[in-house]
């Protein structure tokens, strides 16, 4: 009795996209075999791991080389041929002993996969079955949200290793295309798309359905960071019909002013996510618009930071013509942000509905990182004197300090505003002791997050920039083991 060989497709990376049949066969197998580069880490094994069981024999098939040179007498191909022959004999030993062998293959086993080299050496000798899997091309189309082909259109799948003139010719002559095996070939593929006149329509998809998934217009991608597990996609020429048309009748659109929170999707409320998902147009300061994941059916209107009134009117004009517009703001849109600008401009657009969706504020985020410094009455104040005179800022600082309120200070400094924080510190010291706790939160929730606890007397304005928010404690604010809090009871 000989064993049975299965080549099973694991799909593009998400373990939930493994087929029911593949999952069953993995769990039933006596031997599970998988390929890996010389570092020994196998993506295929990581996908299949939820379906494996204790006691199974694992056969690691370690490539002798990937892109390196070799002194093998047969060259690169000769080294690989010997490798596949050796792997086939290792698996044949298990099959001769009557064991069931499952060979794991990312994507589909017979679509640019390593399994096919074992299949050609073993399928005529042992009972064999191939179980198909979701390909990377299908996954890329799915995560991008764009159809590949329809009706009589032609889809061409190309390896990026082809010569540039061949790539350009085939990209020019097809309706839709997927170019695989990017990595080091990315620059050549990008040039071929440009030569074929297709670069503006090309999308880049990296590690589709996996945790590190990335989608972007291909022309905007830095070649230095492109891995092997990525592809270029030209979707169906008819995909433009996938973008919902604006309602024809005026007055059917709306403007929703959405708070994105201080940074990152975990701090985005479900209501905000729903508003962003329903929008046909996104309007906002460029870096805030960039925080919303690209959606091919949405139009994105990025503007400079100092054109709030123009931005608000543009959003209302789009909504008047039938668009569902999301105006995005960092933090909460009603706190030094776009909600007031939109509502002020809305007086000139009767009949256009405006909604405000709140977000987690920067003050709340910094306070949570520090402890609970906003546990009692507090004041929120912007130190910017661009829209109000410094005399007003100074009066309000002094009033809040006299009232013994905790202060959350927005816009403490910028490249053009360098002296205001020092002046504010001096004003506060007229009413607060030098040992008053101060929290400096910078880029909270972002990649450069830092939270510093100091005192009002030791506050160094040079440590503070526009990405910071300050919390200045009251007379009751305490620091205990680095945790800052203001008791709810007052003496």
Short mmCIF file of C-alpha atoms in Angstrom, two decimals:
data_model
loop_
_atom_site.label_atom_id
_atom_site.label_comp_id
_atom_site.label_asym_id
_atom_site.label_seq_id
_atom_site.Cartn_x
_atom_site.Cartn_y
_atom_site.Cartn_z
CA UNK A 1 0.00 0.00 0.00
CA UNK A 2 1.45 3.30 -1.08
CA UNK A 3 0.48 6.62 0.37
CA UNK A 4 -1.40 9.40 -1.35
CA UNK A 5 0.02 12.79 -2.36
CA UNK A 6 -1.97 16.01 -2.11
CA UNK A 7 -0.91 19.41 -3.41
CA UNK A 8 -3.15 21.87 -1.58
CA UNK A 9 -3.65 25.57 -2.23
CA UNK A 10 -3.70 27.76 0.87
CA UNK A 11 -4.95 30.93 -0.78
CA UNK A 12 -3.28 34.35 -0.63
CA UNK A 13 -2.48 34.55 3.09
CA UNK A 14 -5.56 34.89 5.26
CA UNK A 15 -6.06 31.51 7.02
CA UNK A 16 -9.83 32.00 6.69
CA UNK A 17 -9.44 31.82 2.89
CA UNK A 18 -8.18 28.22 3.11
CA UNK A 19 -10.84 25.98 1.57
CA UNK A 20 -12.78 23.53 3.72
CA UNK A 21 -11.26 20.61 1.81
CA UNK A 22 -7.69 21.86 2.20
CA UNK A 23 -8.21 22.40 5.94
CA UNK A 24 -9.52 18.84 6.31
CA UNK A 25 -6.65 17.29 4.35
CA UNK A 26 -4.03 19.21 6.37
CA UNK A 27 -5.55 17.92 9.61
CA UNK A 28 -5.69 14.33 8.35
CA UNK A 29 -2.19 14.17 6.83
CA UNK A 30 0.60 12.01 8.20
CA UNK A 31 3.24 14.29 6.65
CA UNK A 32 3.01 18.04 6.00
CA UNK A 33 5.65 19.41 3.62
CA UNK A 34 6.36 23.06 2.86
CA UNK A 35 9.00 25.23 1.21
CA UNK A 36 11.05 28.01 2.79
CA UNK A 37 14.02 30.17 1.98
CA UNK A 38 17.27 29.61 3.85
CA UNK A 39 16.05 31.60 6.87
CA UNK A 40 13.66 28.68 7.49
CA UNK A 41 10.50 30.75 8.01
CA UNK A 42 7.65 29.40 5.91
CA UNK A 43 4.68 31.63 5.08
CA UNK A 44 2.82 28.52 3.91
CA UNK A 45 3.25 26.84 7.30
CA UNK A 46 2.06 29.96 9.13
CA UNK A 47 -1.13 29.97 7.04
CA UNK A 48 -1.75 26.24 7.59
CA UNK A 49 -0.85 26.19 11.29
CA UNK A 50 -4.44 26.57 12.59
CA UNK A 51 -5.35 23.33 10.79
CA UNK A 52 -2.30 21.22 11.73
CA UNK A 53 -2.29 18.80 14.65
CA UNK A 54 0.26 17.44 17.09
CA UNK A 55 2.21 14.37 16.02
CA UNK A 56 2.41 15.14 12.33
CA UNK A 57 5.74 14.74 10.54
CA UNK A 58 6.90 18.05 9.07
CA UNK A 59 9.17 18.12 6.03
CA UNK A 60 10.91 21.48 5.60
CA UNK A 61 11.99 21.87 1.97
CA UNK A 62 14.71 24.50 2.20
CA UNK A 63 15.61 26.26 -1.05
CA UNK A 64 19.39 26.18 -1.69
CA UNK A 65 19.22 29.70 -3.14
CA UNK A 66 16.71 32.37 -4.20
CA UNK A 67 18.38 35.19 -6.14
CA UNK A 68 22.01 34.44 -5.29
CA UNK A 69 24.69 33.25 -7.67
CA UNK A 70 25.88 29.64 -7.48
CA UNK A 71 28.89 27.57 -8.45
CA UNK A 72 26.67 24.61 -9.35
CA UNK A 73 27.82 23.15 -12.70
CA UNK A 74 24.30 23.49 -14.05
CA UNK A 75 24.00 27.08 -12.88
CA UNK A 76 20.94 28.48 -11.12
CA UNK A 77 18.48 26.13 -12.86
CA UNK A 78 20.72 23.13 -12.28
CA UNK A 79 20.84 23.84 -8.54
CA UNK A 80 17.05 24.05 -8.40
CA UNK A 81 16.59 20.88 -10.47
CA UNK A 82 18.76 18.95 -8.04
CA UNK A 83 16.87 20.46 -5.12
CA UNK A 84 13.46 19.43 -6.48
CA UNK A 85 14.75 15.93 -7.29
CA UNK A 86 16.01 15.54 -3.71
CA UNK A 87 12.71 16.84 -2.28
CA UNK A 88 10.73 14.43 -4.45
CA UNK A 89 12.73 11.46 -3.19
CA UNK A 90 12.28 12.56 0.44
CA UNK A 91 8.52 12.63 -0.06
CA UNK A 92 8.59 9.37 -2.04
CA UNK A 93 10.06 7.63 1.00
CA UNK A 94 6.98 8.61 3.02
CA UNK A 95 4.64 7.61 0.20
CA UNK A 96 6.36 4.22 -0.15
CA UNK A 97 5.76 3.69 3.58
CA UNK A 98 2.02 4.23 3.06
CA UNK A 99 1.84 7.72 4.55
CA UNK A 100 -0.45 10.50 3.34
CA UNK A 101 1.62 13.51 2.29
CA UNK A 102 0.23 17.03 1.95
CA UNK A 103 2.40 19.63 0.23
CA UNK A 104 1.42 23.17 1.16
CA UNK A 105 1.30 25.80 -1.58
CA UNK A 106 0.53 29.48 -1.20
CA UNK A 107 -2.17 30.64 -3.59
CA UNK A 108 -2.95 27.86 -6.06
CA UNK A 109 -0.61 24.82 -6.33
CA UNK A 110 -0.33 25.00 -10.12
CA UNK A 111 -0.15 28.80 -10.51
CA UNK A 112 3.51 29.92 -10.46
CA UNK A 113 4.00 27.61 -7.48
CA UNK A 114 6.82 25.34 -6.33
CA UNK A 115 4.50 22.38 -5.86
CA UNK A 116 4.27 21.79 -9.61
CA UNK A 117 7.96 20.74 -9.70
CA UNK A 118 7.20 17.96 -7.22
CA UNK A 119 3.99 17.10 -9.04
CA UNK A 120 5.86 16.49 -12.30
CA UNK A 121 8.21 14.10 -10.53
CA UNK A 122 5.70 12.19 -8.38
CA UNK A 123 2.18 12.31 -9.87
CA UNK A 124 2.87 9.46 -12.35
CA UNK A 125 4.23 7.26 -9.52
CA UNK A 126 1.65 7.73 -6.74
CA UNK A 127 -2.08 8.49 -6.36
CA UNK A 128 -2.20 12.28 -6.44
CA UNK A 129 -4.81 14.99 -6.06
CA UNK A 130 -4.45 18.74 -6.47
CA UNK A 131 -6.76 20.99 -4.44
CA UNK A 132 -7.05 24.50 -5.95
CA UNK A 133 -6.70 27.69 -3.92
CA UNK A 134 -7.52 31.39 -4.23
CA UNK A 135 -4.79 33.03 -6.31
CA UNK A 136 -2.96 36.24 -5.45
CA UNK A 137 -4.54 37.84 -8.53
CA UNK A 138 -8.06 37.15 -7.28
CA UNK A 139 -7.11 38.36 -3.80
CA UNK A 140 -5.63 41.59 -5.16
CA UNK A 141 -8.75 42.29 -7.17
CA UNK A 142 -10.86 41.62 -4.08
CA UNK A 143 -8.95 43.86 -1.66
CA UNK A 144 -8.77 46.59 -4.28
CA UNK A 145 -12.50 46.34 -4.86
CA UNK A 146 -12.16 46.40 -8.64
CA UNK A 147 -13.30 43.78 -11.16
CA UNK A 148 -10.68 42.03 -13.27
CA UNK A 149 -12.60 41.37 -16.49
CA UNK A 150 -16.13 41.36 -17.80
CA UNK A 151 -17.89 40.30 -20.99
CA UNK A 152 -15.30 39.78 -23.78
CA UNK A 153 -12.33 41.40 -22.07
CA UNK A 154 -8.96 39.65 -21.91
CA UNK A 155 -6.91 39.20 -18.73
CA UNK A 156 -3.15 38.76 -19.11
CA UNK A 157 -0.98 37.44 -16.28
CA UNK A 158 2.71 38.28 -16.61
CA UNK A 159 5.82 37.59 -14.54
CA UNK A 160 7.82 40.72 -13.78
CA UNK A 161 10.95 38.84 -14.81
CA UNK A 162 10.12 39.25 -18.53
CA UNK A 163 12.23 41.71 -20.52
CA UNK A 164 10.93 45.28 -20.34
CA UNK A 165 10.03 45.55 -24.08
CA UNK A 166 8.00 42.32 -23.87
CA UNK A 167 6.19 43.57 -20.78
CA UNK A 168 5.36 46.89 -22.41
CA UNK A 169 4.07 45.24 -25.59
CA UNK A 170 1.79 42.83 -23.74
CA UNK A 171 0.53 45.49 -21.33
CA UNK A 172 -0.30 47.71 -24.28
CA UNK A 173 -2.30 45.01 -26.07
CA UNK A 174 -4.46 43.64 -23.24
CA UNK A 175 -7.60 44.83 -21.46
CA UNK A 176 -6.61 43.85 -17.91
CA UNK A 177 -3.33 42.58 -16.50
CA UNK A 178 -1.64 41.31 -13.39
CA UNK A 179 2.17 41.47 -13.14
CA UNK A 180 3.56 39.14 -10.48
CA UNK A 181 6.98 38.64 -8.91
CA UNK A 182 7.73 42.32 -8.38
CA UNK A 183 10.42 42.81 -5.73
CA UNK A 184 13.61 43.62 -7.65
CA UNK A 185 11.69 43.85 -10.92
CA UNK A 186 9.47 46.72 -9.74
CA UNK A 187 11.41 49.51 -11.46
CA UNK A 188 11.36 47.66 -14.77
CA UNK A 189 7.63 46.92 -14.46
CA UNK A 190 6.88 50.55 -13.65
CA UNK A 191 8.83 51.69 -16.73
CA UNK A 192 6.99 49.16 -18.89
CA UNK A 193 3.61 50.41 -17.65
CA UNK A 194 4.66 53.98 -18.42
CA UNK A 195 5.86 53.00 -21.91
CA UNK A 196 2.55 51.22 -22.54
CA UNK A 197 0.61 54.31 -21.41
CA UNK A 198 -0.98 52.39 -18.53
CA UNK A 199 0.88 53.72 -15.48
CA UNK A 200 -1.88 56.06 -14.29
CA UNK A 201 -4.34 53.14 -14.22
CA UNK A 202 -2.07 50.69 -12.40
CA UNK A 203 -2.53 49.70 -8.77
CA UNK A 204 0.02 48.18 -6.41
CA UNK A 205 -1.13 45.44 -4.01
CA UNK A 206 1.22 44.03 -1.38
CA UNK A 207 0.52 40.91 0.73
CA UNK A 208 -3.18 40.86 -0.13
CA UNK A 209 -5.43 39.63 2.73
CA UNK A 210 -2.47 39.41 5.14
CA UNK A 211 -1.78 41.54 8.20
CA UNK A 212 0.71 43.76 6.37
CA UNK A 213 -1.60 44.32 3.37
CA UNK A 214 -0.93 47.50 1.43
CA UNK A 215 -2.79 49.06 -1.51
CA UNK A 216 -1.65 52.18 -3.37
CA UNK A 217 -1.51 53.74 -6.84
CA UNK A 218 1.56 52.10 -8.37
CA UNK A 219 3.07 55.39 -9.56
CA UNK A 220 3.30 56.57 -5.91
CA UNK A 221 5.18 53.51 -4.59
CA UNK A 222 8.83 53.71 -3.51
CA UNK A 223 10.73 50.92 -5.31
CA UNK A 224 13.05 50.47 -2.32
CA UNK A 225 10.32 48.93 -0.17
CA UNK A 226 8.69 46.53 -2.63
CA UNK A 227 8.74 42.85 -1.52
CA UNK A 228 8.44 39.76 -3.70
CA UNK A 229 4.89 39.11 -2.45
CA UNK A 230 3.32 42.01 -4.32
CA UNK A 231 1.82 42.56 -7.73
CA UNK A 232 0.76 45.25 -10.18
CA UNK A 233 -2.86 45.22 -11.31
CA UNK A 234 -4.63 46.78 -14.25
CA UNK A 235 -8.31 46.26 -13.53
CA UNK A 236 -11.08 45.93 -16.08
CA UNK A 237 -11.40 49.01 -18.32
CA UNK A 238 -15.07 48.91 -17.41
CA UNK A 239 -14.28 49.18 -13.68
CA UNK A 240 -15.01 52.90 -13.82
CA UNK A 241 -18.69 52.01 -13.97
CA UNK A 242 -18.18 50.52 -10.49
CA UNK A 243 -17.87 54.05 -9.05
CA UNK A 244 -21.39 55.08 -7.94
CA UNK A 245 -22.72 57.97 -9.94
CA UNK A 246 -23.85 61.01 -8.03
CA UNK A 247 -27.60 61.39 -7.69
CA UNK A 248 -28.94 63.49 -10.51
CA UNK A 249 -31.31 65.55 -8.41
CA UNK A 250 -29.95 68.42 -6.34
CA UNK A 251 -30.36 68.29 -2.58
CA UNK A 252 -29.83 64.55 -2.18
CA UNK A 253 -26.27 64.88 -0.98
CA UNK A 254 -25.03 65.70 2.50
CA UNK A 255 -21.94 66.81 4.38
CA UNK A 256 -20.76 64.78 7.37
CA UNK A 257 -17.94 66.34 9.37
CA UNK A 258 -16.04 63.35 10.77
CA UNK A 259 -13.62 63.19 13.68
CA UNK A 260 -10.81 60.72 12.97
CA UNK A 261 -9.48 60.72 16.52
CA UNK A 262 -5.85 61.53 17.32
CA UNK A 263 -4.29 58.73 15.23
CA UNK A 264 -4.99 55.27 13.90
CA UNK A 265 -8.01 53.10 13.23
CA UNK A 266 -8.29 51.72 16.81
CA UNK A 267 -9.37 55.21 17.96
CA UNK A 268 -11.88 55.67 15.14
CA UNK A 269 -15.48 55.26 16.33
CA UNK A 270 -17.88 52.86 14.56
CA UNK A 271 -20.07 55.84 13.67
CA UNK A 272 -17.11 57.58 12.03
CA UNK A 273 -16.16 54.39 10.16
CA UNK A 274 -19.72 54.14 8.85
CA UNK A 275 -19.72 57.77 7.69
CA UNK A 276 -16.39 57.31 5.89
CA UNK A 277 -17.55 54.09 4.25
CA UNK A 278 -20.75 55.73 2.94
CA UNK A 279 -19.00 58.78 1.47
CA UNK A 280 -18.48 59.32 -2.25
CA UNK A 281 -16.06 62.20 -1.59
CA UNK A 282 -13.46 62.88 1.12
CA UNK A 283 -12.47 66.50 1.78
CA UNK A 284 -9.81 67.70 4.18
CA UNK A 285 -6.27 68.73 5.02
CA UNK A 286 -3.99 66.41 3.02
CA UNK A 287 -2.37 64.43 5.89
CA UNK A 288 -5.80 63.80 7.45
CA UNK A 289 -7.27 62.56 4.16
CA UNK A 290 -4.25 60.27 3.82
CA UNK A 291 -5.16 58.61 7.14
CA UNK A 292 -8.31 57.19 5.53
CA UNK A 293 -7.60 53.95 3.67
CA UNK A 294 -7.84 54.36 -0.14
CA UNK A 295 -11.15 53.35 -1.66
CA UNK A 296 -11.28 53.28 -5.47
CA UNK A 297 -14.91 54.40 -5.58
CA UNK A 298 -14.23 57.56 -3.59
CA UNK A 299 -12.88 60.88 -4.81
CA UNK A 300 -10.29 62.47 -2.52
CA UNK A 301 -9.92 66.25 -2.28
CA UNK A 302 -6.70 67.14 -0.41
CA UNK A 303 -6.08 70.77 0.53
CA UNK A 304 -3.61 72.90 2.46
CA UNK A 305 -4.07 73.46 6.19
CA UNK A 306 -4.93 77.18 6.00
CA UNK A 307 -7.91 77.16 3.64
CA UNK A 308 -10.68 76.08 6.01
CA UNK A 309 -13.33 78.40 4.56
CA UNK A 310 -12.59 77.38 0.96
CA UNK A 311 -12.54 73.71 2.00
CA UNK A 312 -15.93 74.03 3.70
CA UNK A 313 -17.52 75.73 0.69
CA UNK A 314 -16.10 73.11 -1.66
CA UNK A 315 -17.61 70.31 0.45
CA UNK A 316 -21.00 72.03 0.48
CA UNK A 317 -20.88 72.60 -3.29
CA UNK A 318 -20.18 68.90 -3.84
CA UNK A 319 -23.09 67.95 -1.56
CA UNK A 320 -25.40 70.42 -3.28
CA UNK A 321 -24.68 68.57 -6.53
CA UNK A 322 -25.58 65.24 -4.93
CA UNK A 323 -22.34 63.92 -3.39
CA UNK A 324 -22.13 62.29 0.03
CA UNK A 325 -19.18 64.23 1.44
CA UNK A 326 -17.09 63.38 4.50
CA UNK A 327 -15.06 66.35 5.74
CA UNK A 328 -12.32 64.82 7.89
CA UNK A 329 -10.65 66.34 10.93
CA UNK A 330 -8.09 64.99 13.34
CA UNK A 331 -9.39 64.46 16.86
CA UNK A 332 -12.90 65.88 17.27
CA UNK A 333 -14.19 68.09 14.42
CA UNK A 334 -15.81 70.47 16.89
CA UNK A 335 -12.59 71.21 18.81
CA UNK A 336 -10.45 73.72 16.90
CA UNK A 337 -11.38 71.94 13.69
CA UNK A 338 -13.68 71.87 10.66
CA UNK A 339 -17.18 71.60 12.14
CA UNK A 340 -17.53 75.32 12.88
CA UNK A 341 -16.12 76.29 9.46
CA UNK A 342 -18.62 74.04 7.66
CA UNK A 343 -21.59 75.19 9.74
CA UNK A 344 -20.64 78.83 9.20
CA UNK A 345 -20.46 78.35 5.43
CA UNK A 346 -23.66 76.27 5.39
CA UNK A 347 -25.73 79.44 5.81
CA UNK A 348 -25.14 80.05 2.09
CA UNK A 349 -26.29 76.53 1.13
CA UNK A 350 -29.88 76.16 2.34
CA UNK A 351 -31.20 72.64 1.97
CA UNK A 352 -27.79 70.92 2.23
CA UNK A 353 -27.85 68.80 5.40
CA UNK A 354 -24.78 68.88 7.65
CA UNK A 355 -24.02 66.34 10.38
CA UNK A 356 -21.14 66.30 12.85
CA UNK A 357 -19.69 62.96 13.96
CA UNK A 358 -17.57 63.32 17.11
CA UNK A 359 -14.11 61.87 17.60
CA UNK A 360 -11.71 61.17 20.43
CA UNK A 361 -9.84 64.41 21.17
CA UNK A 362 -6.09 64.85 21.44
CA UNK A 363 -6.60 66.06 25.03
CA UNK A 364 -8.37 62.83 25.94
CA UNK A 365 -5.69 60.71 24.27
CA UNK A 366 -2.79 62.46 26.01
CA UNK A 367 -4.64 62.40 29.33
CA UNK A 368 -5.23 58.65 29.05
CA UNK A 369 -1.57 57.99 28.31
CA UNK A 370 -0.53 60.05 31.35
CA UNK A 371 -3.21 58.76 33.74
CA UNK A 372 -6.18 60.99 34.57
CA UNK A 373 -5.06 64.63 34.72
CA UNK A 374 -8.50 65.77 33.46
CA UNK A 375 -10.29 64.14 36.39
CA UNK A 376 -11.75 67.44 37.59
CA UNK A 377 -12.78 70.73 35.96
CA UNK A 378 -10.54 71.71 33.08
CA UNK A 379 -10.19 74.28 30.32
CA UNK A 380 -9.34 73.66 26.65
CA UNK A 381 -7.42 76.52 25.06
CA UNK A 382 -5.49 77.10 21.82
CA UNK A 383 -2.23 78.99 22.10
CA UNK A 384 -2.37 80.03 18.46
CA UNK A 385 -2.78 83.77 17.92
CA UNK A 386 -3.35 83.47 14.17
CA UNK A 387 -7.14 83.79 14.47
CA UNK A 388 -7.34 85.82 17.70
CA UNK A 389 -5.03 88.44 19.22
CA UNK A 390 -2.44 87.39 21.79
CA UNK A 391 -4.08 89.70 24.34
CA UNK A 392 -7.18 87.48 24.28
CA UNK A 393 -5.04 84.36 24.69
CA UNK A 394 -3.19 85.92 27.63
CA UNK A 395 -6.41 87.04 29.37
CA UNK A 396 -7.91 83.59 29.08
CA UNK A 397 -4.75 81.89 30.33
CA UNK A 398 -4.69 84.14 33.37
CA UNK A 399 -8.41 83.64 34.03
CA UNK A 400 -8.11 79.84 33.85
CA UNK A 401 -5.04 79.90 36.08
CA UNK A 402 -6.79 82.10 38.66
CA UNK A 403 -9.76 79.71 38.62
CA UNK A 404 -7.41 76.80 39.35
CA UNK A 405 -8.52 74.87 36.26
CA UNK A 406 -6.42 72.16 34.64
CA UNK A 407 -5.48 73.41 31.15
CA UNK A 408 -5.34 71.36 27.96
CA UNK A 409 -3.31 73.54 25.58
CA UNK A 410 -3.63 72.96 21.83
CA UNK A 411 -1.33 74.43 19.16
CA UNK A 412 1.40 75.27 21.67
CA UNK A 413 4.09 76.08 19.09
CA UNK A 414 5.02 75.96 15.41
CA UNK A 415 7.87 77.03 13.20
CA UNK A 416 6.41 80.54 12.97
CA UNK A 417 5.18 80.74 16.59
CA UNK A 418 8.14 80.25 18.91
CA UNK A 419 7.75 82.72 21.77
CA UNK A 420 4.12 82.17 22.82
CA UNK A 421 4.68 79.06 24.97
CA UNK A 422 7.37 80.76 27.03
CA UNK A 423 5.08 83.74 27.56
CA UNK A 424 2.22 81.42 28.54
CA UNK A 425 4.43 79.61 31.05
CA UNK A 426 5.37 82.92 32.69
CA UNK A 427 1.70 83.96 32.91
CA UNK A 428 0.74 80.66 34.53
CA UNK A 429 3.58 80.89 37.05
CA UNK A 430 1.95 84.06 38.37
CA UNK A 431 -0.86 81.85 39.70
CA UNK A 432 0.66 78.32 39.88
CA UNK A 433 3.62 76.97 41.82
CA UNK A 434 6.72 75.89 39.86
CA UNK A 435 6.15 72.24 40.86
CA UNK A 436 2.75 72.13 39.09
CA UNK A 437 2.71 68.92 36.95
CA UNK A 438 2.85 69.36 33.18
CA UNK A 439 2.27 66.58 30.61
CA UNK A 440 3.75 66.93 27.11
CA UNK A 441 2.12 64.49 24.70
CA UNK A 442 3.65 64.26 21.23
CA UNK A 443 2.18 62.30 18.29
CA UNK A 444 0.07 60.22 20.69
CA UNK A 445 -1.16 57.14 18.86
CA UNK A 446 1.36 57.66 16.07
CA UNK A 447 4.75 56.11 15.31
CA UNK A 448 6.70 58.85 17.13
CA UNK A 449 4.58 58.89 20.28
CA UNK A 450 6.16 60.23 23.45
CA UNK A 451 4.69 61.35 26.76
CA UNK A 452 6.84 63.46 29.07
CA UNK A 453 5.93 64.47 32.61
CA UNK A 454 7.68 67.61 33.88
CA UNK A 455 6.79 70.67 35.97
CA UNK A 456 5.72 74.18 35.08
CA UNK A 457 8.98 75.58 36.41
CA UNK A 458 11.08 73.19 34.34
CA UNK A 459 8.99 73.35 31.17
CA UNK A 460 11.33 73.86 28.21
CA UNK A 461 9.53 75.41 25.19
CA UNK A 462 12.27 74.00 22.99
CA UNK A 463 10.88 70.48 23.60
CA UNK A 464 7.48 71.42 22.16
CA UNK A 465 6.27 71.65 18.56
CA UNK A 466 2.97 71.68 16.64
CA UNK A 467 2.52 67.92 17.10
CA UNK A 468 2.38 68.33 20.88
CA UNK A 469 -0.45 68.90 23.31
CA UNK A 470 0.19 70.15 26.83
CA UNK A 471 -1.78 69.46 29.99
CA UNK A 472 -0.99 71.82 32.87
CA UNK A 473 -2.24 70.60 36.21
CA UNK A 474 -4.19 72.48 38.90
CA UNK A 475 -3.23 72.88 42.56
CA UNK A 476 -4.70 69.44 43.27
CA UNK A 477 -3.05 67.51 40.40
CA UNK A 478 -0.69 64.81 41.64
CA UNK A 479 2.10 62.62 40.24
CA UNK A 480 2.48 59.14 41.70
CA UNK A 481 5.05 56.79 40.18
CA UNK A 482 4.95 58.67 36.91
CA UNK A 483 1.13 58.56 36.73
CA UNK A 484 -0.56 61.97 36.68
CA UNK A 485 -4.08 62.42 38.04
CA UNK A 486 -6.38 65.12 39.37
CA UNK A 487 -8.67 63.93 42.21
CA UNK A 488 -12.40 64.36 41.70
CA UNK A 489 -12.83 65.81 45.17
CA UNK A 490 -11.68 69.36 45.89
CA UNK A 491 -10.29 70.42 49.26
#
